[in-house]
Amino acid sequence: MAVGITSYGAYIPMYRMNMQTLARTWGSPAGKGEKAVANWDEDSLTMATESSVDCLNGLDRSTIDGLYFATTTPAYREKQNASIIAKVIDLRRDITTADFANSVRGGTNALKAAIDAVKAGSAKRFLVAAADCRVPAPDSQFERLFGDGSAAFLIGDSDLAVEIEGSASISSEFMDIWKREEDRYVQAWEERFIVTKGYLAHLEEIISIIFKKYKVTPKDFSKVVFYAFDQRRHLEIAKKLGFDPATQLQDSLLSTVGHTGSAQAMMMLVAALEEAKPGDKILFANYGDGADAFILKVCDQIEKIRDRRGIKKNLASRMELSSYGKYLHFRNILDWGRQREPERFGALTMSWRDRSWLLSCHGHKCRQCGTIQFPMQRVCTWCQAKDDFDEVRLSDKKGTLFTYSMDNLATSVDKPTVIAIVNIVGGGRFSTVLTDRDTEKISPDMPVEFTFRRVHEAQGIHNYFWKCRPARA
């Protein structure tokens, strides 16, 4: 039975930080390019939600049998994050969910597990999402390297856009990059050692295994997608293995997005598939605590999923981060001192009771008059019918900004707080916060879309809700 990728999606945050901003801040060269920076109200969980929604664009979500989520920066360490994402994107309850953590290879670990599940017949369609939002130490090599982002793939046994023709894996105890429970930042050993004995050696080994196992050579592939340690070593491994970097090597995204941890290789694969043609053969390899490699064959179905936001459209939709100081606030790196603000609170009992509209963004549609309202109520505001509603998902609806106000006095990481009233296309009105916005470009009737974000943290609980943002391309 043929198994493969039936859809893909990606997410890159709106904010980008130019390397010159780091160079000016620290007074030392920082290289060229920029990196993607998650807004203060984003984390790995919200970004995985974004790429998953992109991946499932136009598909029936009730047909998904499982969700695996890979990250090294989970919102919760003891509480499954995948189950939250499944609820947010409105999947069924009778599915399998699991987190893959603690390795930048977690994305392909999860991908392989999903492939095996579909091959075994325990699932027909399995969603795999990877996301990372790693906080680097200030003025470190990782501050210049780390970016934020997410990718998702839907694995299935029909309507294949990409057939998985073969795979191989190796496990390794090699220690190069790590983070203990008590560490605030990622740690690393001496670079030359971890590159030569780790990155280069392991990728060379897994590719050699693939060549021997499936009797293929570099000439059999139109594109190679390799995990990238940095741009120089990315070129080095391609040349060493006999590939032409100019025509076969997929761009690493390091100068436009940065190194996105467990999502990096998967985001590069999404970028490769955006340009791929039916019949192309792709070699895809990932590294971290061992290595994974896959032989992929692009199918005709790829032409039917070209409408994803993917990498290209996300890259084109961007805003420059105005200062390094704002970046420090977004990542909460410094001790900011005491602020006068109301005490935050969270109530798990209330959150559980209202989870359908808090997480899944369900509203009510009156069976008597068709009025849509949010949040869900027992009595229709238009015809006063009682308890006679159907639940409808509003998160994938577009909207227009009806009116808004800016509050410069409210406590916020990114002032001013913009309160928005949104008219939902198809019916319904929504009151929320406008995020990812340029306050100089806000106007009534502008198109907006929903985005799942963090609101605040209280009593050790992340409180999430749906905000809106100016519609991205």
mmCIF file of C-alpha atoms in Angstrom, residues 52-392:
data_model
loop_
_atom_site.group_PDB
_atom_site.id
_atom_site.type_symbol
_atom_site.label_atom_id
_atom_site.label_comp_id
_atom_site.label_asym_id
_atom_site.label_seq_id
_atom_site.Cartn_x
_atom_site.Cartn_y
_atom_site.Cartn_z
ATOM 1 C CA SER A 52 -2.071 22.746 10.909
ATOM 2 C CA VAL A 53 -4.921 25.005 9.797
ATOM 3 C CA ASP A 54 -2.954 25.848 6.638
ATOM 4 C CA CYS A 55 -2.369 22.144 5.989
ATOM 5 C CA LEU A 56 -6.069 21.271 6.433
ATOM 6 C CA ASN A 57 -7.292 24.105 4.194
ATOM 7 C CA GLY A 58 -10.384 22.870 2.347
ATOM 8 C CA LEU A 59 -10.227 19.375 3.885
ATOM 9 C CA ASP A 60 -12.818 17.635 6.048
ATOM 10 C CA ARG A 61 -11.316 17.713 9.556
ATOM 11 C CA SER A 62 -13.587 14.912 10.729
ATOM 12 C CA THR A 63 -11.535 12.474 8.613
ATOM 13 C CA ILE A 64 -8.321 13.028 10.626
ATOM 14 C CA ASP A 65 -7.476 10.023 12.829
ATOM 15 C CA GLY A 66 -4.522 11.386 14.780
ATOM 16 C CA LEU A 67 -2.207 14.277 15.575
ATOM 17 C CA TYR A 68 1.467 14.185 16.529
ATOM 18 C CA PHE A 69 3.142 17.406 17.705
ATOM 19 C CA ALA A 70 6.929 17.823 17.767
ATOM 20 C CA THR A 71 8.720 20.590 19.659
ATOM 21 C CA THR A 72 11.621 21.267 22.008
ATOM 22 C CA THR A 73 9.733 24.209 23.526
ATOM 23 C CA PRO A 74 6.360 22.851 24.670
ATOM 24 C CA ALA A 75 3.906 25.171 26.352
ATOM 25 C CA TYR A 76 3.510 22.474 29.034
ATOM 26 C CA ARG A 77 6.100 19.881 30.042
ATOM 27 C CA GLU A 78 3.629 17.696 31.966
ATOM 28 C CA LYS A 79 0.389 18.075 30.062
ATOM 29 C CA GLN A 80 -0.027 16.927 26.490
ATOM 30 C CA ASN A 81 0.147 19.840 24.051
ATOM 31 C CA ALA A 82 -1.107 17.850 21.045
ATOM 32 C CA SER A 83 -4.484 17.309 22.712
ATOM 33 C CA ILE A 84 -4.903 21.094 23.070
ATOM 34 C CA ILE A 85 -4.017 21.651 19.408
ATOM 35 C CA ALA A 86 -6.477 18.934 18.372
ATOM 36 C CA LYS A 87 -9.260 20.711 20.248
ATOM 37 C CA VAL A 88 -8.297 24.118 18.849
ATOM 38 C CA ILE A 89 -8.354 22.918 15.237
ATOM 39 C CA ASP A 90 -11.579 21.049 15.883
ATOM 40 C CA LEU A 91 -10.585 17.408 15.377
ATOM 41 C CA ARG A 92 -12.663 14.454 16.614
ATOM 42 C CA ARG A 93 -12.294 13.156 20.180
ATOM 43 C CA ASP A 94 -11.703 9.509 19.172
ATOM 44 C CA ILE A 95 -8.240 10.111 17.702
ATOM 45 C CA THR A 96 -4.669 9.431 18.796
ATOM 46 C CA THR A 97 -2.601 12.392 20.008
ATOM 47 C CA ALA A 98 0.985 12.517 21.256
ATOM 48 C CA ASP A 99 3.882 14.922 21.802
ATOM 49 C CA PHE A 100 7.369 14.271 20.411
ATOM 50 C CA ALA A 101 9.821 16.324 22.466
ATOM 51 C CA ASN A 102 13.465 16.853 23.454
ATOM 52 C CA SER A 103 15.090 16.626 19.994
ATOM 53 C CA VAL A 104 15.305 18.831 16.911
ATOM 54 C CA ARG A 105 14.714 15.555 15.008
ATOM 55 C CA GLY A 106 11.304 15.256 16.656
ATOM 56 C CA GLY A 107 9.509 16.400 13.500
ATOM 57 C CA THR A 108 10.687 13.485 11.386
ATOM 58 C CA ASN A 109 10.374 11.098 14.362
ATOM 59 C CA ALA A 110 6.692 12.041 14.441
ATOM 60 C CA LEU A 111 6.433 11.840 10.652
ATOM 61 C CA LYS A 112 7.805 8.300 10.646
ATOM 62 C CA ALA A 113 5.444 7.224 13.429
ATOM 63 C CA ALA A 114 2.490 8.611 11.467
ATOM 64 C CA ILE A 115 3.620 6.810 8.302
ATOM 65 C CA ASP A 116 3.875 3.546 10.236
ATOM 66 C CA ALA A 117 0.389 4.067 11.712
ATOM 67 C CA VAL A 118 -1.139 4.554 8.262
ATOM 68 C CA LYS A 119 0.789 1.588 6.831
ATOM 69 C CA ALA A 120 -0.402 -0.578 9.707
ATOM 70 C CA GLY A 121 -3.998 0.427 9.081
ATOM 71 C CA SER A 122 -4.630 1.963 12.501
ATOM 72 C CA ALA A 123 -5.250 5.351 10.839
ATOM 73 C CA LYS A 124 -6.220 6.610 7.401
ATOM 74 C CA ARG A 125 -5.122 10.216 7.812
ATOM 75 C CA PHE A 126 -2.575 11.421 10.356
ATOM 76 C CA LEU A 127 -1.597 15.061 10.960
ATOM 77 C CA VAL A 128 1.975 15.853 12.009
ATOM 78 C CA ALA A 129 2.945 19.359 13.169
ATOM 79 C CA ALA A 130 6.316 20.677 14.334
ATOM 80 C CA ALA A 131 7.028 24.087 15.842
ATOM 81 C CA ASP A 132 9.682 25.761 17.934
ATOM 82 C CA CYS A 133 10.169 29.107 19.639
ATOM 83 C CA ARG A 134 13.608 28.806 21.259
ATOM 84 C CA VAL A 135 14.910 31.667 23.388
ATOM 85 C CA PRO A 136 18.651 32.199 22.738
ATOM 86 C CA ALA A 137 21.102 33.802 25.161
ATOM 87 C CA PRO A 138 21.633 37.499 24.334
ATOM 88 C CA ASP A 139 24.706 38.256 22.174
ATOM 89 C CA SER A 140 25.306 34.557 21.464
ATOM 90 C CA GLN A 141 25.719 32.676 18.172
ATOM 91 C CA PHE A 142 22.261 31.246 18.751
ATOM 92 C CA GLU A 143 20.705 34.704 18.978
ATOM 93 C CA ARG A 144 21.771 35.302 15.387
ATOM 94 C CA LEU A 145 20.712 31.807 14.320
ATOM 95 C CA PHE A 146 17.422 30.933 16.028
ATOM 96 C CA GLY A 147 14.153 31.854 14.338
ATOM 97 C CA ASP A 148 10.562 30.847 14.996
ATOM 98 C CA GLY A 149 8.177 28.898 12.762
ATOM 99 C CA SER A 150 6.121 25.794 12.139
ATOM 100 C CA ALA A 151 5.276 23.194 9.485
ATOM 101 C CA ALA A 152 2.626 20.498 9.185
ATOM 102 C CA PHE A 153 2.024 17.489 6.956
ATOM 103 C CA LEU A 154 -0.995 15.268 6.491
ATOM 104 C CA ILE A 155 -0.063 11.606 5.984
ATOM 105 C CA GLY A 156 -2.515 9.294 4.234
ATOM 106 C CA ASP A 157 -2.988 6.344 1.894
ATOM 107 C CA SER A 158 -5.017 8.054 -0.846
ATOM 108 C CA ASP A 159 -4.875 11.266 -2.902
ATOM 109 C CA LEU A 160 -1.094 11.321 -2.480
ATOM 110 C CA ALA A 161 0.700 14.537 -3.380
ATOM 111 C CA VAL A 162 4.000 12.916 -2.447
ATOM 112 C CA GLU A 163 4.615 9.190 -2.239
ATOM 113 C CA ILE A 164 7.122 7.988 0.363
ATOM 114 C CA GLU A 165 9.162 5.385 -1.492
ATOM 115 C CA GLY A 166 11.651 4.570 1.249
ATOM 116 C CA SER A 167 13.174 5.605 4.547
ATOM 117 C CA ALA A 168 15.962 4.852 6.991
ATOM 118 C CA SER A 169 16.873 5.934 10.508
ATOM 119 C CA ILE A 170 19.773 5.765 12.904
ATOM 120 C CA SER A 171 19.835 6.560 16.604
ATOM 121 C CA SER A 172 22.840 8.146 18.301
ATOM 122 C CA GLU A 173 23.831 9.094 21.826
ATOM 123 C CA PHE A 174 26.075 11.866 20.409
ATOM 124 C CA MET A 175 25.793 15.014 22.539
ATOM 125 C CA ASP A 176 26.144 18.331 20.727
ATOM 126 C CA ILE A 177 23.315 20.632 21.781
ATOM 127 C CA TRP A 178 21.286 20.231 24.946
ATOM 128 C CA LYS A 179 19.171 21.953 27.545
ATOM 129 C CA ARG A 180 18.641 20.689 31.081
ATOM 130 C CA GLU A 181 15.516 21.291 33.103
ATOM 131 C CA GLU A 182 17.224 24.111 35.000
ATOM 132 C CA ASP A 183 18.825 25.746 31.926
ATOM 133 C CA ARG A 184 17.298 28.928 30.574
ATOM 134 C CA TYR A 185 19.199 28.754 27.282
ATOM 135 C CA VAL A 186 20.366 26.040 24.881
ATOM 136 C CA GLN A 187 23.898 24.774 25.612
ATOM 137 C CA ALA A 188 26.445 23.522 23.054
ATOM 138 C CA TRP A 189 29.870 21.906 22.930
ATOM 139 C CA GLU A 190 32.848 23.183 20.870
ATOM 140 C CA GLU A 191 31.614 23.846 17.324
ATOM 141 C CA ARG A 192 34.248 22.091 15.220
ATOM 142 C CA PHE A 193 33.796 18.861 17.174
ATOM 143 C CA ILE A 194 29.997 18.794 17.061
ATOM 144 C CA VAL A 195 29.945 19.644 13.353
ATOM 145 C CA THR A 196 32.507 17.092 12.158
ATOM 146 C CA LYS A 197 31.622 14.216 14.498
ATOM 147 C CA GLY A 198 27.936 15.038 14.776
ATOM 148 C CA TYR A 199 26.185 16.879 11.949
ATOM 149 C CA LEU A 200 28.414 15.929 9.015
ATOM 150 C CA ALA A 201 29.168 12.366 10.146
ATOM 151 C CA HIS A 202 25.564 11.405 10.910
ATOM 152 C CA LEU A 203 24.066 12.889 7.744
ATOM 153 C CA GLU A 204 26.767 11.206 5.662
ATOM 154 C CA GLU A 205 25.994 7.888 7.355
ATOM 155 C CA ILE A 206 22.217 8.022 6.844
ATOM 156 C CA ILE A 207 22.542 9.069 3.207
ATOM 157 C CA SER A 208 25.011 6.244 2.573
ATOM 158 C CA ILE A 209 22.487 3.826 4.088
ATOM 159 C CA ILE A 210 19.736 5.159 1.813
ATOM 160 C CA PHE A 211 21.985 4.925 -1.276
ATOM 161 C CA LYS A 212 22.893 1.327 -0.500
ATOM 162 C CA LYS A 213 19.440 0.182 0.643
ATOM 163 C CA TYR A 214 17.545 1.562 -2.376
ATOM 164 C CA LYS A 215 20.383 1.468 -4.945
ATOM 165 C CA VAL A 216 20.177 5.182 -5.803
ATOM 166 C CA THR A 217 22.777 7.890 -6.475
ATOM 167 C CA PRO A 218 22.736 11.717 -6.293
ATOM 168 C CA LYS A 219 21.778 11.850 -9.982
ATOM 169 C CA ASP A 220 18.426 10.177 -9.195
ATOM 170 C CA PHE A 221 17.182 13.225 -7.261
ATOM 171 C CA SER A 222 15.941 16.561 -8.547
ATOM 172 C CA LYS A 223 16.151 18.119 -5.081
ATOM 173 C CA VAL A 224 17.789 17.340 -1.723
ATOM 174 C CA VAL A 225 16.427 18.769 1.518
ATOM 175 C CA PHE A 226 18.971 18.518 4.341
ATOM 176 C CA TYR A 227 18.740 19.790 7.915
ATOM 177 C CA ALA A 228 21.112 22.770 8.063
ATOM 178 C CA PHE A 229 23.489 23.390 10.969
ATOM 179 C CA ASP A 230 24.508 26.666 9.336
ATOM 180 C CA GLN A 231 24.811 27.867 5.765
ATOM 181 C CA ARG A 232 28.490 26.952 5.305
ATOM 182 C CA ARG A 233 28.085 23.400 6.614
ATOM 183 C CA HIS A 234 24.874 22.994 4.629
ATOM 184 C CA LEU A 235 26.817 23.547 1.395
ATOM 185 C CA GLU A 236 29.667 21.380 2.657
ATOM 186 C CA ILE A 237 27.513 18.305 3.296
ATOM 187 C CA ALA A 238 25.831 18.599 -0.113
ATOM 188 C CA LYS A 239 29.175 18.729 -1.932
ATOM 189 C CA LYS A 240 30.619 15.933 0.179
ATOM 190 C CA LEU A 241 27.746 13.625 -0.757
ATOM 191 C CA GLY A 242 28.023 14.369 -4.478
ATOM 192 C CA PHE A 243 25.102 16.780 -4.952
ATOM 193 C CA ASP A 244 25.236 20.024 -6.927
ATOM 194 C CA PRO A 245 24.410 22.819 -4.443
ATOM 195 C CA ALA A 246 23.456 25.185 -7.270
ATOM 196 C CA THR A 247 20.761 22.978 -8.794
ATOM 197 C CA GLN A 248 19.838 20.314 -6.228
ATOM 198 C CA LEU A 249 20.186 21.768 -2.728
ATOM 199 C CA GLN A 250 17.065 23.271 -1.146
ATOM 200 C CA ASP A 251 17.541 26.690 0.462
ATOM 201 C CA SER A 252 18.038 26.391 4.237
ATOM 202 C CA LEU A 253 15.794 29.410 5.081
ATOM 203 C CA LEU A 254 18.495 30.435 7.591
ATOM 204 C CA SER A 255 18.844 33.958 6.138
ATOM 205 C CA THR A 256 15.090 34.587 5.947
ATOM 206 C CA VAL A 257 13.511 32.656 8.837
ATOM 207 C CA GLY A 258 16.386 31.376 10.957
ATOM 208 C CA HIS A 259 16.895 27.956 12.516
ATOM 209 C CA THR A 260 13.483 26.809 13.709
ATOM 210 C CA GLY A 261 14.603 23.741 15.668
ATOM 211 C CA SER A 262 12.338 20.730 15.280
ATOM 212 C CA ALA A 263 10.427 22.505 12.495
ATOM 213 C CA GLN A 264 13.446 23.474 10.371
ATOM 214 C CA ALA A 265 13.784 20.464 8.056
ATOM 215 C CA MET A 266 10.006 20.172 7.651
ATOM 216 C CA MET A 267 9.700 23.855 6.720
ATOM 217 C CA MET A 268 12.445 23.373 4.122
ATOM 218 C CA LEU A 269 10.500 20.413 2.715
ATOM 219 C CA VAL A 270 7.345 22.545 2.431
ATOM 220 C CA ALA A 271 9.391 25.128 0.479
ATOM 221 C CA ALA A 272 10.715 22.390 -1.816
ATOM 222 C CA LEU A 273 7.223 20.999 -2.482
ATOM 223 C CA GLU A 274 5.954 24.463 -3.407
ATOM 224 C CA GLU A 275 8.343 24.380 -6.385
ATOM 225 C CA ALA A 276 8.207 20.648 -7.134
ATOM 226 C CA LYS A 277 6.692 19.152 -10.278
ATOM 227 C CA PRO A 278 4.975 15.765 -10.682
ATOM 228 C CA GLY A 279 7.640 13.127 -11.222
ATOM 229 C CA ASP A 280 10.341 14.914 -9.204
ATOM 230 C CA LYS A 281 12.237 12.775 -6.727
ATOM 231 C CA ILE A 282 13.350 14.394 -3.450
ATOM 232 C CA LEU A 283 15.835 13.172 -0.854
ATOM 233 C CA PHE A 284 14.823 14.478 2.579
ATOM 234 C CA ALA A 285 17.101 14.071 5.622
ATOM 235 C CA ASN A 286 16.952 15.354 9.179
ATOM 236 C CA TYR A 287 19.529 15.339 11.990
ATOM 237 C CA GLY A 288 19.504 15.317 15.804
ATOM 238 C CA ASP A 289 20.302 12.453 18.208
ATOM 239 C CA GLY A 290 20.724 10.348 15.077
ATOM 240 C CA ALA A 291 19.257 10.955 11.642
ATOM 241 C CA ASP A 292 16.242 10.154 9.435
ATOM 242 C CA ALA A 293 16.104 10.055 5.642
ATOM 243 C CA PHE A 294 13.223 9.627 3.201
ATOM 244 C CA ILE A 295 12.951 9.110 -0.562
ATOM 245 C CA LEU A 296 9.963 11.092 -1.845
ATOM 246 C CA LYS A 297 8.303 11.021 -5.255
ATOM 247 C CA VAL A 298 6.075 13.965 -6.207
ATOM 248 C CA CYS A 299 2.675 12.962 -7.680
ATOM 249 C CA ASP A 300 0.107 14.741 -9.870
ATOM 250 C CA GLN A 301 -2.019 15.547 -6.800
ATOM 251 C CA ILE A 302 0.574 18.179 -5.787
ATOM 252 C CA GLU A 303 -1.075 20.580 -8.248
ATOM 253 C CA LYS A 304 -4.323 20.466 -6.235
ATOM 254 C CA ILE A 305 -2.782 21.795 -3.002
ATOM 255 C CA ARG A 306 -1.035 24.873 -4.396
ATOM 256 C CA ASP A 307 -3.384 27.193 -2.497
ATOM 257 C CA ARG A 308 -1.607 26.733 0.854
ATOM 258 C CA ARG A 309 -0.048 29.782 2.489
ATOM 259 C CA GLY A 310 3.070 27.660 2.911
ATOM 260 C CA ILE A 311 6.516 29.240 3.003
ATOM 261 C CA LYS A 312 6.375 31.651 0.060
ATOM 262 C CA LYS A 313 3.250 33.557 1.094
ATOM 263 C CA ASN A 314 4.299 33.630 4.746
ATOM 264 C CA LEU A 315 7.693 35.061 3.760
ATOM 265 C CA ALA A 316 6.046 37.769 1.677
ATOM 266 C CA SER A 317 3.785 38.814 4.561
ATOM 267 C CA ARG A 318 6.057 40.533 7.077
ATOM 268 C CA MET A 319 6.680 43.453 9.433
ATOM 269 C CA GLU A 320 10.027 44.717 10.651
ATOM 270 C CA LEU A 321 10.579 44.511 14.406
ATOM 271 C CA SER A 322 11.156 48.134 15.385
ATOM 272 C CA SER A 323 13.878 47.637 17.998
ATOM 273 C CA TYR A 324 15.926 45.131 19.963
ATOM 274 C CA GLY A 325 14.190 46.392 23.085
ATOM 275 C CA LYS A 326 10.867 45.175 21.751
ATOM 276 C CA TYR A 327 12.447 41.777 21.070
ATOM 277 C CA LEU A 328 13.603 41.600 24.715
ATOM 278 C CA HIS A 329 10.034 42.320 25.816
ATOM 279 C CA PHE A 330 8.581 39.716 23.439
ATOM 280 C CA ARG A 331 10.881 36.996 24.817
ATOM 281 C CA ASN A 332 10.690 38.303 28.406
ATOM 282 C CA ILE A 333 14.457 38.016 28.730
ATOM 283 C CA LEU A 334 15.088 40.751 31.332
ATOM 284 C CA ASP A 335 13.786 41.396 34.819
ATOM 285 C CA TRP A 336 11.424 44.282 34.129
ATOM 286 C CA GLY A 337 10.676 45.283 37.674
ATOM 287 C CA ARG A 338 7.317 45.643 39.306
ATOM 288 C CA GLN A 339 4.433 47.005 37.233
ATOM 289 C CA ARG A 340 1.096 48.225 38.396
ATOM 290 C CA GLU A 341 -1.375 45.849 36.857
ATOM 291 C CA PRO A 342 -4.491 43.993 37.943
ATOM 292 C CA GLU A 343 -4.003 40.522 39.345
ATOM 293 C CA ARG A 344 -4.414 37.904 36.627
ATOM 294 C CA PHE A 345 -6.416 34.768 37.276
ATOM 295 C CA GLY A 346 -7.351 31.601 35.487
ATOM 296 C CA ALA A 347 -10.153 29.179 36.191
ATOM 297 C CA LEU A 348 -9.754 25.675 34.778
ATOM 298 C CA THR A 349 -13.336 24.816 35.678
ATOM 299 C CA MET A 350 -14.649 27.693 33.571
ATOM 300 C CA SER A 351 -12.176 26.997 30.761
ATOM 301 C CA TRP A 352 -13.253 23.333 30.601
ATOM 302 C CA ARG A 353 -16.957 24.215 30.652
ATOM 303 C CA ASP A 354 -16.580 26.763 27.849
ATOM 304 C CA ARG A 355 -13.909 24.902 25.845
ATOM 305 C CA SER A 356 -16.037 24.717 22.683
ATOM 306 C CA TRP A 357 -15.993 28.468 22.207
ATOM 307 C CA LEU A 358 -12.740 29.289 24.044
ATOM 308 C CA LEU A 359 -10.577 26.762 22.165
ATOM 309 C CA SER A 360 -12.549 25.600 19.120
ATOM 310 C CA CYS A 361 -14.087 29.043 18.465
ATOM 311 C CA HIS A 362 -17.602 27.643 18.092
ATOM 312 C CA GLY A 363 -20.545 29.967 17.917
ATOM 313 C CA HIS A 364 -24.282 29.296 17.896
ATOM 314 C CA LYS A 365 -26.519 29.413 14.832
ATOM 315 C CA CYS A 366 -30.190 29.778 15.686
ATOM 316 C CA ARG A 367 -32.371 27.081 14.073
ATOM 317 C CA GLN A 368 -35.319 29.457 14.052
ATOM 318 C CA CYS A 369 -33.921 32.613 12.429
ATOM 319 C CA GLY A 370 -30.368 31.682 11.365
ATOM 320 C CA THR A 371 -28.672 34.326 13.537
ATOM 321 C CA ILE A 372 -25.063 33.505 14.466
ATOM 322 C CA GLN A 373 -23.805 34.705 17.817
ATOM 323 C CA PHE A 374 -20.622 34.467 19.819
ATOM 324 C CA PRO A 375 -20.051 33.511 22.569
ATOM 325 C CA MET A 376 -22.694 30.818 22.684
ATOM 326 C CA GLN A 377 -25.855 31.731 24.597
ATOM 327 C CA ARG A 378 -29.055 29.917 25.570
ATOM 328 C CA VAL A 379 -31.383 32.588 24.128
ATOM 329 C CA CYS A 380 -31.192 33.984 20.579
ATOM 330 C CA THR A 381 -30.541 37.721 20.642
ATOM 331 C CA TRP A 382 -32.715 38.223 17.527
ATOM 332 C CA CYS A 383 -35.829 35.974 17.835
ATOM 333 C CA GLN A 384 -35.489 34.938 21.517
ATOM 334 C CA ALA A 385 -35.660 31.209 20.672
ATOM 335 C CA LYS A 386 -34.337 29.202 23.618
ATOM 336 C CA ASP A 387 -31.866 26.294 23.508
ATOM 337 C CA ASP A 388 -32.472 25.783 19.775
ATOM 338 C CA PHE A 389 -29.036 26.185 18.190
ATOM 339 C CA ASP A 390 -26.441 24.383 16.096
ATOM 340 C CA GLU A 391 -22.750 24.817 16.940
ATOM 341 C CA VAL A 392 -20.737 26.287 14.053
#
